[in-house]
PDB file of C-alpha atoms in Angstrom:
ATOM      1  CA  MET A   1      97.804 109.090  96.370  1.00  0.00           C
ATOM      2  CA  PRO A   2      96.294 109.704  99.795  1.00  0.00           C
ATOM      3  CA  GLU A   3      96.867 113.228 101.070  1.00  0.00           C
ATOM      4  CA  ASP A   4      98.490 112.151 104.342  1.00  0.00           C
ATOM      5  CA  PHE A   5     100.945 109.925 102.479  1.00  0.00           C
ATOM      6  CA  ALA A   6     101.716 112.736 100.007  1.00  0.00           C
ATOM      7  CA  LYS A   7     102.622 115.044 102.891  1.00  0.00           C
ATOM      8  CA  ASN A   8     104.922 112.428 104.407  1.00  0.00           C
ATOM      9  CA  ILE A   9     106.606 111.552 101.135  1.00  0.00           C
ATOM     10  CA  SER A  10     107.254 115.224 100.354  1.00  0.00           C
ATOM     11  CA  ASN A  11     109.819 115.170 103.163  1.00  0.00           C
ATOM     12  CA  ILE A  12     111.542 112.271 101.445  1.00  0.00           C
ATOM     13  CA  VAL A  13     111.550 114.176  98.151  1.00  0.00           C
ATOM     14  CA  SER A  14     113.119 117.158  99.924  1.00  0.00           C
ATOM     15  CA  PHE A  15     115.720 114.822 101.379  1.00  0.00           C
ATOM     16  CA  ARG A  16     116.438 113.538  97.875  1.00  0.00           C
ATOM     17  CA  ASN A  17     117.189 117.083  96.730  1.00  0.00           C
ATOM     18  CA  ILE A  18     119.597 117.581  99.619  1.00  0.00           C
ATOM     19  CA  LEU A  19     121.184 114.207  98.938  1.00  0.00           C
ATOM     20  CA  VAL A  20     121.764 115.059  95.278  1.00  0.00           C
ATOM     21  CA  HIS A  21     122.885 118.664  95.642  1.00  0.00           C
ATOM     22  CA  ASP A  22     124.485 118.843  99.100  1.00  0.00           C
ATOM     23  CA  TYR A  23     125.628 115.272  99.592  1.00  0.00           C
ATOM     24  CA  MET A  24     128.871 116.343 101.263  1.00  0.00           C
ATOM     25  CA  LYS A  25     126.861 117.798 104.156  1.00  0.00           C
ATOM     26  CA  ILE A  26     124.757 114.690 104.818  1.00  0.00           C
ATOM     27  CA  ASP A  27     125.265 112.722 108.001  1.00  0.00           C
ATOM     28  CA  GLU A  28     125.566 109.026 107.127  1.00  0.00           C
ATOM     29  CA  LYS A  29     123.547 108.139 110.235  1.00  0.00           C
ATOM     30  CA  VAL A  30     120.613 110.135 108.858  1.00  0.00           C
ATOM     31  CA  ILE A  31     120.742 108.212 105.579  1.00  0.00           C
ATOM     32  CA  VAL A  32     120.845 104.863 107.365  1.00  0.00           C
ATOM     33  CA  ASP A  33     117.955 105.911 109.617  1.00  0.00           C
ATOM     34  CA  ILE A  34     115.813 106.977 106.665  1.00  0.00           C
ATOM     35  CA  LEU A  35     116.504 103.766 104.785  1.00  0.00           C
ATOM     36  CA  LYS A  36     115.815 101.604 107.846  1.00  0.00           C
ATOM     37  CA  ASN A  37     112.639 103.381 108.894  1.00  0.00           C
ATOM     38  CA  HIS A  38     111.157 104.652 105.643  1.00  0.00           C
ATOM     39  CA  LEU A  39     112.078 102.147 102.953  1.00  0.00           C
ATOM     40  CA  ASP A  40     108.448 101.048 102.742  1.00  0.00           C
ATOM     41  CA  ASP A  41     107.507 104.652 101.916  1.00  0.00           C
ATOM     42  CA  PHE A  42     109.662 104.463  98.793  1.00  0.00           C
ATOM     43  CA  VAL A  43     107.925 101.245  97.755  1.00  0.00           C
ATOM     44  CA  LYS A  44     104.478 102.807  98.323  1.00  0.00           C
ATOM     45  CA  TYR A  45     105.518 105.916  96.388  1.00  0.00           C
ATOM     46  CA  ILE A  46     106.560 103.814  93.397  1.00  0.00           C
ATOM     47  CA  HIS A  47     103.243 101.951  93.618  1.00  0.00           C
ATOM     48  CA  TYR A  48     101.230 105.196  93.525  1.00  0.00           C
ATOM     49  CA  ILE A  49     103.273 106.577  90.630  1.00  0.00           C
ATOM     50  CA  ASN A  50     102.822 103.360  88.622  1.00  0.00           C
ATOM     51  CA  LYS A  51      99.099 103.386  89.354  1.00  0.00           C
ATOM     52  CA  TRP A  52      98.818 107.005  88.181  1.00  0.00           C
ATOM     53  CA  ILE A  53     100.710 106.222  84.968  1.00  0.00           C
ATOM     54  CA  GLU A  54      98.492 103.214  84.256  1.00  0.00           C
ATOM     55  CA  GLU A  55      95.313 105.225  84.871  1.00  0.00           C
ATOM     56  CA  ASN A  56      96.428 108.183  82.769  1.00  0.00           C
ATOM     57  CA  TYR A  57      98.327 106.576  79.917  1.00  0.00           C
ATOM     58  CA  TYR A  58      97.151 102.987  79.567  1.00  0.00           C
ATOM     59  CA  SER A  59      93.399 103.201  80.035  1.00  0.00           C
TER      60      SER A  59
END
């Protein structure tokens, strides 16, 4: 995973923790904004994770 992407996705991971543990405090507009503007980041993240699994467990 490229370092610059890893830094960006770490913010999404932090958001996930807030979403799971403090979901009552989340502004719905923030969730919609993240999904509208960063959905591709989730897809890329899944791609990198799958690639890592394939390289480390199926090669």
